PDB file of C-alpha atoms in Angstrom:
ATOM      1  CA  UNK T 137       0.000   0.000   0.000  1.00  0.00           C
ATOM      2  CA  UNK T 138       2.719   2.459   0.925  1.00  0.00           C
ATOM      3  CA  UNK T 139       4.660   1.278  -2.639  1.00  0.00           C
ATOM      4  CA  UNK T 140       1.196   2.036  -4.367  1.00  0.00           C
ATOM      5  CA  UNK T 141       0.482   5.606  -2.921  1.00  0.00           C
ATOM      6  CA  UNK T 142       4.081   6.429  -4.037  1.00  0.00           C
ATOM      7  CA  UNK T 143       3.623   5.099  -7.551  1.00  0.00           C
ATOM      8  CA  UNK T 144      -0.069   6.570  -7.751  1.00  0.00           C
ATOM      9  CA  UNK T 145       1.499  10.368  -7.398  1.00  0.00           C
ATOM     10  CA  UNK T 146       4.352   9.403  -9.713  1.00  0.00           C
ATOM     11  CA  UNK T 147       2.066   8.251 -12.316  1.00  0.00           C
ATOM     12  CA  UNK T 148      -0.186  11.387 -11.810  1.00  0.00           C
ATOM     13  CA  UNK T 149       2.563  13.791 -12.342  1.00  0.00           C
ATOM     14  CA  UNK T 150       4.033  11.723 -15.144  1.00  0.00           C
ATOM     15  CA  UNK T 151      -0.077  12.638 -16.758  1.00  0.00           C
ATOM     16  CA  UNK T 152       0.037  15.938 -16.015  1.00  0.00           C
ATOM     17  CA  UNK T 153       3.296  17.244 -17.693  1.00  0.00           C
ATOM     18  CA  UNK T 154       3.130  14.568 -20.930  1.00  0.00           C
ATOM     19  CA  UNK T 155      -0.532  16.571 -21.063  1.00  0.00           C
ATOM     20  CA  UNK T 156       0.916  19.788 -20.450  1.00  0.00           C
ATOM     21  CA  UNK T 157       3.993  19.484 -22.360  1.00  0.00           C
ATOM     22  CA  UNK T 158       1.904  17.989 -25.414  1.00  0.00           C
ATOM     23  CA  UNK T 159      -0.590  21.270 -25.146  1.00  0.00           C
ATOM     24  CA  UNK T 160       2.614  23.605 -24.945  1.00  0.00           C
ATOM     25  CA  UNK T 161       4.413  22.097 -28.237  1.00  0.00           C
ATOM     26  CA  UNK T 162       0.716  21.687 -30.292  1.00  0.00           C
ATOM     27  CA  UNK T 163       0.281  25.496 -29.803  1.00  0.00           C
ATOM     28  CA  UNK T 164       3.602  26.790 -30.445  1.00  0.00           C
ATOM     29  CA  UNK T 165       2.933  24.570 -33.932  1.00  0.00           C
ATOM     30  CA  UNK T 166      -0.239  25.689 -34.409  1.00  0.00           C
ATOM     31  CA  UNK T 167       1.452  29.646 -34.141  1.00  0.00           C
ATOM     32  CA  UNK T 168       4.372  28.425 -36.365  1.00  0.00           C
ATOM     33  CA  UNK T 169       6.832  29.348 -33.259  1.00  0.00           C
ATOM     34  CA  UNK T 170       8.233  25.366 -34.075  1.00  0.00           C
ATOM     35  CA  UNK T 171       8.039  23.810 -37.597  1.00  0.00           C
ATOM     36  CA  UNK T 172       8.283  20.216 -36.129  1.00  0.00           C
ATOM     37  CA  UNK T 173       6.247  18.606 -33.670  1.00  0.00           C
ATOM     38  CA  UNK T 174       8.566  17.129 -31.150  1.00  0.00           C
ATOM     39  CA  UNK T 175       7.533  12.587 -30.966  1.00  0.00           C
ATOM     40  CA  UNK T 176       5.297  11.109 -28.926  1.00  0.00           C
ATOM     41  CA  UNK T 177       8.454   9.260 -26.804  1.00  0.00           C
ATOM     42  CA  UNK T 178      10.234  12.918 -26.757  1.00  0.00           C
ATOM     43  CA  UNK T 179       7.651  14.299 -24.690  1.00  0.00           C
ATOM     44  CA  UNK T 180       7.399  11.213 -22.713  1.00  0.00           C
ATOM     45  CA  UNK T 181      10.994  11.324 -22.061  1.00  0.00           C
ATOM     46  CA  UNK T 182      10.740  15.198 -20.901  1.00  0.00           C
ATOM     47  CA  UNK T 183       7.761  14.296 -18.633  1.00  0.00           C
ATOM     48  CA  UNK T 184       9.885  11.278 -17.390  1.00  0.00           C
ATOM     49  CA  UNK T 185      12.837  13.435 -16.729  1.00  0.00           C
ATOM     50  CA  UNK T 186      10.509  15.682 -14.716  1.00  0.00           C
ATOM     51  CA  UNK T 187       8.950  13.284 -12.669  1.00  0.00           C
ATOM     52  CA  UNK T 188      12.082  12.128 -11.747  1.00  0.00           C
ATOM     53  CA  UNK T 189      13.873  15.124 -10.673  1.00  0.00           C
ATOM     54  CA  UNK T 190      10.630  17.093  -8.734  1.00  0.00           C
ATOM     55  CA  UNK T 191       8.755  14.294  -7.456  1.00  0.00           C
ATOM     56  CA  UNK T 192      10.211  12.044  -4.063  1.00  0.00           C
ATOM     57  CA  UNK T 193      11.537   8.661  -5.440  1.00  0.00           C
ATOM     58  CA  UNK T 194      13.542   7.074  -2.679  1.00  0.00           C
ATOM     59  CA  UNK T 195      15.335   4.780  -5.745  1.00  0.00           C
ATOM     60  CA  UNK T 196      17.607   8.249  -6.107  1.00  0.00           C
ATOM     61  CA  UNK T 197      18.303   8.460  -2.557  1.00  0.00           C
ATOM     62  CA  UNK T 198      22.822   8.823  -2.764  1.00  0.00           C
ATOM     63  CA  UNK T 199      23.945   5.873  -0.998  1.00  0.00           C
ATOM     64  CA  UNK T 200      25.678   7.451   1.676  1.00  0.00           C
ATOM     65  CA  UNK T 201      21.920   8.867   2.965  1.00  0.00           C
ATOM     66  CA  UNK T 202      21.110   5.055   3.004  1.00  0.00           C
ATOM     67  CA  UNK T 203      24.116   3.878   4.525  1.00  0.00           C
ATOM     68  CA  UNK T 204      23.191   6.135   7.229  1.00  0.00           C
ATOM     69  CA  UNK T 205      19.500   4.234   7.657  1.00  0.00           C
ATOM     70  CA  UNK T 206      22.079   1.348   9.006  1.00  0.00           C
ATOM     71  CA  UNK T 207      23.646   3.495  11.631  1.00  0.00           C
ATOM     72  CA  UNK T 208      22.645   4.688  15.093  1.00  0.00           C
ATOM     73  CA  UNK T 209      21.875   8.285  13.747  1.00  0.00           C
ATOM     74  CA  UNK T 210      19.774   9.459  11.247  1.00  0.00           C
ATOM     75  CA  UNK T 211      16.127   9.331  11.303  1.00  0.00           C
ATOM     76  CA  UNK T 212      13.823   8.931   7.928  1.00  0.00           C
ATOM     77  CA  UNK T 213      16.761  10.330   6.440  1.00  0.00           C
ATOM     78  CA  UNK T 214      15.919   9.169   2.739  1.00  0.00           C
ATOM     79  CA  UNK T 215      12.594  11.369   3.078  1.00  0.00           C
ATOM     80  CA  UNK T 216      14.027  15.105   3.990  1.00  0.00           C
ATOM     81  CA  UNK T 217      16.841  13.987   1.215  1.00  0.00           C
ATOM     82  CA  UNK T 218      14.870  14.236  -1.105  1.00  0.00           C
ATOM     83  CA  UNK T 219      12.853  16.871  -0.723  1.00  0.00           C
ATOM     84  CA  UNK T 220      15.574  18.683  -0.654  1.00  0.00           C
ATOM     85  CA  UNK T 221      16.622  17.330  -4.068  1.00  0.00           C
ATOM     86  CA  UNK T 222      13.155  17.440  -5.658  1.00  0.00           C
ATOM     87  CA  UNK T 223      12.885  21.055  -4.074  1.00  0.00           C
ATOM     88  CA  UNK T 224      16.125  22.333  -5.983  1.00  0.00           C
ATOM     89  CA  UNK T 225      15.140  19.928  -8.928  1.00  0.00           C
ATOM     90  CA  UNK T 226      11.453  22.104  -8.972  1.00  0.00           C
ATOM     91  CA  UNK T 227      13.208  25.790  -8.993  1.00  0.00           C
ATOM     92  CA  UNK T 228      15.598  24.146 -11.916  1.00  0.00           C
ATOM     93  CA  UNK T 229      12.839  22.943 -13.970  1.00  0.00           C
ATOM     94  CA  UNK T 230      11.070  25.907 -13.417  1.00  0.00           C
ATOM     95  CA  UNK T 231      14.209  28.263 -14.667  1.00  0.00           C
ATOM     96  CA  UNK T 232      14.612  26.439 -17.218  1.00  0.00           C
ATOM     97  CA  UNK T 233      11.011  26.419 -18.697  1.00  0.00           C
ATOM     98  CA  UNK T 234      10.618  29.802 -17.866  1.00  0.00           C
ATOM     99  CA  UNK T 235      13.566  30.841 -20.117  1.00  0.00           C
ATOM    100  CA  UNK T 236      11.733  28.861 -23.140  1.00  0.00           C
ATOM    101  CA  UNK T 237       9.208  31.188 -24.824  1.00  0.00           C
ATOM    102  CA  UNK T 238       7.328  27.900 -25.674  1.00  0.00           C
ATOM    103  CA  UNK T 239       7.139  26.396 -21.969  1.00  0.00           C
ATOM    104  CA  UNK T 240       7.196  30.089 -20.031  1.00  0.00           C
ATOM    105  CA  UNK T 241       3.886  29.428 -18.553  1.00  0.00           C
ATOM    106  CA  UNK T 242       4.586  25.914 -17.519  1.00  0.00           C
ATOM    107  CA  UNK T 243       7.853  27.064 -15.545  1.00  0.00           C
ATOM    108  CA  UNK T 244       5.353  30.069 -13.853  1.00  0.00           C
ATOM    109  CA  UNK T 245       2.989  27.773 -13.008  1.00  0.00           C
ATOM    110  CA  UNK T 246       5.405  25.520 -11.363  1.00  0.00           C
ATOM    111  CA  UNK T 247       7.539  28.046  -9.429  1.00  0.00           C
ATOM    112  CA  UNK T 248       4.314  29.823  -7.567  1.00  0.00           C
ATOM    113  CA  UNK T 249       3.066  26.467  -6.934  1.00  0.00           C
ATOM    114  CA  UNK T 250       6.214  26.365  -5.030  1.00  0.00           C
ATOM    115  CA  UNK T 251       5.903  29.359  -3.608  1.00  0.00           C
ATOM    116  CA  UNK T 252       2.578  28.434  -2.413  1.00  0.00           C
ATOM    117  CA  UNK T 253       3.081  25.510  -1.266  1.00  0.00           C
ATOM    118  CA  UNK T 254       6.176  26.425   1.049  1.00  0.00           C
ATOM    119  CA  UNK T 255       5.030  30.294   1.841  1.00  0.00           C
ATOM    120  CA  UNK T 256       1.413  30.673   1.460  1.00  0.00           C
ATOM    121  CA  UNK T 257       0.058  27.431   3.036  1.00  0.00           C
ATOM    122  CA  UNK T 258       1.767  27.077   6.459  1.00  0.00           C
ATOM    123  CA  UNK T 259       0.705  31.078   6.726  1.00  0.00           C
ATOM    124  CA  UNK T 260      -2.489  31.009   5.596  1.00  0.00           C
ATOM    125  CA  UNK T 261      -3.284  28.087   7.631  1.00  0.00           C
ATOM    126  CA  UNK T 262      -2.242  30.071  10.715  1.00  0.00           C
ATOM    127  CA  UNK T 263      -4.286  32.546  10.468  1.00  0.00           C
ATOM    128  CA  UNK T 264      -7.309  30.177   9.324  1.00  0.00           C
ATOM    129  CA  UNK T 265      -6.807  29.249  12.908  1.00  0.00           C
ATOM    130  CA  UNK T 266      -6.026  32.183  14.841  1.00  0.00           C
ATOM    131  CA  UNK T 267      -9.800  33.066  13.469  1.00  0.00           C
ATOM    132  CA  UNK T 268     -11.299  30.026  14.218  1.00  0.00           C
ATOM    133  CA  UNK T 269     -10.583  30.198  17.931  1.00  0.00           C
ATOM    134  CA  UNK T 270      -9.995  34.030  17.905  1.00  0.00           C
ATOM    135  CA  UNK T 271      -6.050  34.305  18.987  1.00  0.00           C
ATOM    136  CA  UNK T 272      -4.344  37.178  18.666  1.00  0.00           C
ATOM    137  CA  UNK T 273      -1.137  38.233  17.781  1.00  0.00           C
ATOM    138  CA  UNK T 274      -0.230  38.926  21.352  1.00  0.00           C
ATOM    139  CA  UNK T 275      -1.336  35.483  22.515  1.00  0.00           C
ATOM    140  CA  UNK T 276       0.139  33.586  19.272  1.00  0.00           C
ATOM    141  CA  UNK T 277       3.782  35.061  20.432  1.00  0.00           C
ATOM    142  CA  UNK T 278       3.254  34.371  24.022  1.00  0.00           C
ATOM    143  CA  UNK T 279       2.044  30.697  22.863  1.00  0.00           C
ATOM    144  CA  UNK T 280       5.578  30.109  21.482  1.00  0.00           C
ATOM    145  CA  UNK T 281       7.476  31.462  24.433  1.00  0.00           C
ATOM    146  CA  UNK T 282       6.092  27.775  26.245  1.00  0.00           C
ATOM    147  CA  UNK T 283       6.845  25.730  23.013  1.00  0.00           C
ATOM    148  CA  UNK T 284       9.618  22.559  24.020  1.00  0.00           C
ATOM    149  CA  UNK T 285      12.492  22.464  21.980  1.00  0.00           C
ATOM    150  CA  UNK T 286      11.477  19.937  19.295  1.00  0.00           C
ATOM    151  CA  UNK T 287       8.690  22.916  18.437  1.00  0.00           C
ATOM    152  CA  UNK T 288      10.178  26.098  18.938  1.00  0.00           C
ATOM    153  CA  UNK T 289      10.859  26.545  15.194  1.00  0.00           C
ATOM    154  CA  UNK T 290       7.819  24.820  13.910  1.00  0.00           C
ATOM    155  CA  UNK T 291       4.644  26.372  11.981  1.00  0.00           C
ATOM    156  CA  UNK T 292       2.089  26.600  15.109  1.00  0.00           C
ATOM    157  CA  UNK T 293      -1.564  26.155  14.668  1.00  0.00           C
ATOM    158  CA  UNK T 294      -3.364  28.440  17.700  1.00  0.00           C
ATOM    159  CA  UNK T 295      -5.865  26.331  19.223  1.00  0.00           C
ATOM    160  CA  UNK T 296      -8.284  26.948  22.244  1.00  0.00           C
ATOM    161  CA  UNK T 297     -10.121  24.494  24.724  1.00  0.00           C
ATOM    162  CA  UNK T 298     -13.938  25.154  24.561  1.00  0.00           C
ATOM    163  CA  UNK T 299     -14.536  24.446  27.480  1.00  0.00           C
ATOM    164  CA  UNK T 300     -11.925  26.022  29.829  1.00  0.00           C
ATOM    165  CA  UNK T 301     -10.249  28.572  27.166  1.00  0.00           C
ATOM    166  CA  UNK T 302      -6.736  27.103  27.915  1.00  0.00           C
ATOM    167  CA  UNK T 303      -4.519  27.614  25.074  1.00  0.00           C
ATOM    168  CA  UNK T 304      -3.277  24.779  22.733  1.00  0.00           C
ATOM    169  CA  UNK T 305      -1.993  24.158  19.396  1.00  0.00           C
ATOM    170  CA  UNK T 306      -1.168  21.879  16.549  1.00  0.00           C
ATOM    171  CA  UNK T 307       2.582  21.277  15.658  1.00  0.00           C
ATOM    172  CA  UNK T 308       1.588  21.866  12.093  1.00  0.00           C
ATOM    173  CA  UNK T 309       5.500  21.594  10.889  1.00  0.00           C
ATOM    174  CA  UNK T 310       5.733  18.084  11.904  1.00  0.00           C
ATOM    175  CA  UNK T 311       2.862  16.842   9.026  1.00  0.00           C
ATOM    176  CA  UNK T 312       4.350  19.536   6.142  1.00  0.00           C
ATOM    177  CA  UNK T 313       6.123  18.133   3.432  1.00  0.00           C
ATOM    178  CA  UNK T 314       7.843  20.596   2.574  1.00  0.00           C
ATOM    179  CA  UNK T 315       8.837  21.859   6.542  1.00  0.00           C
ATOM    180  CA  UNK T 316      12.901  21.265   5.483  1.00  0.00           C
ATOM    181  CA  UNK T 317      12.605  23.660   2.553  1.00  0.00           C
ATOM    182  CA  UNK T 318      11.067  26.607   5.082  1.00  0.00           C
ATOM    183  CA  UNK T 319      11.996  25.798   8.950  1.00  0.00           C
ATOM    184  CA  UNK T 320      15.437  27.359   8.256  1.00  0.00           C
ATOM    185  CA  UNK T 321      13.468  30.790   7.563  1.00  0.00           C
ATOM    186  CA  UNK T 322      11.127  30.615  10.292  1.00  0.00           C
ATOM    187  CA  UNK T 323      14.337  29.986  12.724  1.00  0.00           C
ATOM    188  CA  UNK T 324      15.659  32.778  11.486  1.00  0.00           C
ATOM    189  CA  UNK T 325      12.532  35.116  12.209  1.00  0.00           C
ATOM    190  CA  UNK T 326      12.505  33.448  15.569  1.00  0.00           C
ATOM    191  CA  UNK T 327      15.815  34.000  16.403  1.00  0.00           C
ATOM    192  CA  UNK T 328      15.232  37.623  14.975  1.00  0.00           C
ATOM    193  CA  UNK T 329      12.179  38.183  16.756  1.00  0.00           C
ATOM    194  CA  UNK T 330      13.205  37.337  19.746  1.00  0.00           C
ATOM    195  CA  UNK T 331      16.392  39.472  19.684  1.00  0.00           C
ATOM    196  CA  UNK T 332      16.512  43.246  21.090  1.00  0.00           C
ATOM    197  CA  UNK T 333      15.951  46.763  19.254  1.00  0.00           C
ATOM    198  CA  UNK T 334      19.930  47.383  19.487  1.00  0.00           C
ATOM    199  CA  UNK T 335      21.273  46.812  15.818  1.00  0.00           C
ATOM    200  CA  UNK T 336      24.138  44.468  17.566  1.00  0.00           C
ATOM    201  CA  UNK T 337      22.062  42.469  19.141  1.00  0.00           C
ATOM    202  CA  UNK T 338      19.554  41.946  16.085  1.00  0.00           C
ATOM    203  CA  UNK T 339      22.620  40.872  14.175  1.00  0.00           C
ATOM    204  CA  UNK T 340      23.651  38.628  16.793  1.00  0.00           C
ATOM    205  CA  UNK T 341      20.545  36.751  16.941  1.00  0.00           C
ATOM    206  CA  UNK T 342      20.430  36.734  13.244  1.00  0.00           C
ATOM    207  CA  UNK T 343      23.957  34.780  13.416  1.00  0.00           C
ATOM    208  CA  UNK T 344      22.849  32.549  16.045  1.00  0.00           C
ATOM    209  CA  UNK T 345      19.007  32.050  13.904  1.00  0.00           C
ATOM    210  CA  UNK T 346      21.416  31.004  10.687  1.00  0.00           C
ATOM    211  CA  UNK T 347      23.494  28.229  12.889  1.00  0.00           C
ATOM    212  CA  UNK T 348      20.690  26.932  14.782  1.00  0.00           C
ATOM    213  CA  UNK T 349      18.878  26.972  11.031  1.00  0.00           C
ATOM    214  CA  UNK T 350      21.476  25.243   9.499  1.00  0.00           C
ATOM    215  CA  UNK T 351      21.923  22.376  12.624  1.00  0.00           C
ATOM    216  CA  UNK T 352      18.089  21.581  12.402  1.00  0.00           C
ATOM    217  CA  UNK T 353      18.395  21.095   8.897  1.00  0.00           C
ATOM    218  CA  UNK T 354      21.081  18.965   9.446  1.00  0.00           C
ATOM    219  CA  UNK T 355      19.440  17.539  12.350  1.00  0.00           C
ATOM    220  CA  UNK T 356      17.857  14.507  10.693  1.00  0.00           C
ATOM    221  CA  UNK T 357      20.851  13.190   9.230  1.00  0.00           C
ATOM    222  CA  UNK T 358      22.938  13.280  12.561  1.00  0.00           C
ATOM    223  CA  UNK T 359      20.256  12.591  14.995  1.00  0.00           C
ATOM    224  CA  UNK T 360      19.941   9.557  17.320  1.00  0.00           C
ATOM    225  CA  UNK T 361      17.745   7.015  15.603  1.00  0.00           C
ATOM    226  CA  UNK T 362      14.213   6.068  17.686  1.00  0.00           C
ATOM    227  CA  UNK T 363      15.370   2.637  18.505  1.00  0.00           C
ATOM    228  CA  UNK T 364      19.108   4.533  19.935  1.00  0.00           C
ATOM    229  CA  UNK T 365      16.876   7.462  21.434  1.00  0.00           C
ATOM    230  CA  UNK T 366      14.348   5.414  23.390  1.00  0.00           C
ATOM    231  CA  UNK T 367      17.446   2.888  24.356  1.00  0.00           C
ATOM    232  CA  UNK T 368      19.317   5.977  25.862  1.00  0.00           C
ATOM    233  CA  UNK T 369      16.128   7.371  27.426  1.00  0.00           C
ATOM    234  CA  UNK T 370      15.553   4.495  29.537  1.00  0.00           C
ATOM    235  CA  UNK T 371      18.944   4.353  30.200  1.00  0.00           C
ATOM    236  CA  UNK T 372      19.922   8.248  30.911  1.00  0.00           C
ATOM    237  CA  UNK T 373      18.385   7.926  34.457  1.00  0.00           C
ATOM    238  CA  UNK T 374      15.543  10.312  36.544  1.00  0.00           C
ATOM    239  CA  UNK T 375      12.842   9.015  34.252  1.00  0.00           C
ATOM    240  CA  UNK T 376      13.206  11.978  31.894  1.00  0.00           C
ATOM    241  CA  UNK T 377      14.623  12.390  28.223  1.00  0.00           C
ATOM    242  CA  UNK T 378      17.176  14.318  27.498  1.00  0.00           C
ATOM    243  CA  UNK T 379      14.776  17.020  26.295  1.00  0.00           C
ATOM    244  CA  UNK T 380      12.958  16.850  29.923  1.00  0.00           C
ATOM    245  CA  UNK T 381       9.939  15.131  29.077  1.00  0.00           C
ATOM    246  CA  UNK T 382       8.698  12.510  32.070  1.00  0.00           C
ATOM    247  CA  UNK T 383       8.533   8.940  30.498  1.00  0.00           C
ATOM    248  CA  UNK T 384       8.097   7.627  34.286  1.00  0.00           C
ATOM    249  CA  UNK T 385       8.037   8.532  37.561  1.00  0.00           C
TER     250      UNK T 385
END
């Protein structure tokens, strides 16, 4: 089942750009902007290549990411892999399109469904809630002052109990896709946010947001593995992890 779901948004995408690649070469032909019709197989090929490079196919995974699935470290490392490779393989794609008169509103299309997706979503979705339960600003902030460590630099979702108004929320970051292409930013802003109104301090914090960026998106290929983590939990004493959450008393 997990193989199928996989194959069923390969095969989807694969449809969508032979389709839209197809349209974009019959209208250029139709204008006399190509004289020649490019084959059935070329355009197959092009939606092939496409497929492969912006849609997740653990089969392209380097093999020192998957060496690392044998080690103590590294959690789901195959998965934030590639989206980081699909993510640089959708700006490419879209470049490149975008520089073809024939295939310039393909590449548009593609680059602010990036945008979108990474920018416009997680925000939008925040606010969708902060209306919902009627948060403010003020609260939102003060919400992420009690966040625990693994959250801090997540995309919050402001939630309220109904019945006794205590705040809550929804790690939203931690079901995104695309959370490795954007946490980097939002630790930044954090960082930044958090800092003081002196211009040193700003840029200190700024300094600080772009190492503790750059460790968390690191973080999944050096972390302890769950099998290591809950080991070492049990085994680090006072019935706590080593992020200070109680597993027993």
């Amino acid at each position: 089942m997990y193989v199928m779901e996989d194959d069923f948004w390969k095969i989807s995408n694969f449809i969508m750009e032979n389709y839209r690649y197809g349209n974009a070469y019959k209208r250029a032909f139709d204008k006399g902007l190509i004289k020649k019709m490019p084959s059935i197989r070329e355009i197959k090929e092009k939606a092939a290549d496409i497929v492969r490079n912006t849609v997740p196919n653990y089969e392209y995974v380097p093999e020192w990411i998957r060496t690392l699935r044998r080690f103590p470290v590294g959690n789901f490392v195959s998965f934030p892999a590639e989206i980081l490779r699909t993510g640089t393989g959708i700006v490419q794609q879209s470049i490149k399109e975008i520089n073809d008169p024939i295939l310039r509103t393909i590449g548009m299309k593609r680059l602010a469904g990036l945008a979108v997706t990474t920018a416009v979503v997680p925000a939008a979705t925040v606010e969708m809630f902060k209306t919902i339960y009627d948060y403010t600003e003020d609260e939102l902030a003060a919400l992420k002052r009690f966040l625990p460590s693994w959250s801090k630099n997540s995309t919050i979702l402001p939630m309220r109990d109904e019945e006794t108004g205590d705040l809550k929320y929804i790690d939203f970051s931690h079901g995104f896709a695309y959370d490795t292409l954007i946490r980097p930013v939002q630790t930044i802003l954090n960082a930044v946010a958090a800092g003081e109104t002196n211009e040193d301090a700003l840029m200190t914090s700024f300094v600080k947001g772009i190492a503790t960026s750059t460790a968390e998106l690191g973080q999944p290929f050096i972390a302890e593995s769950i099998w290591t983590e809950a080991f070492l939990d049990v085994l680090r004493g006072g019935g706590k992890t080593k992020d200070g959450k109680i597993l027993y008393t």
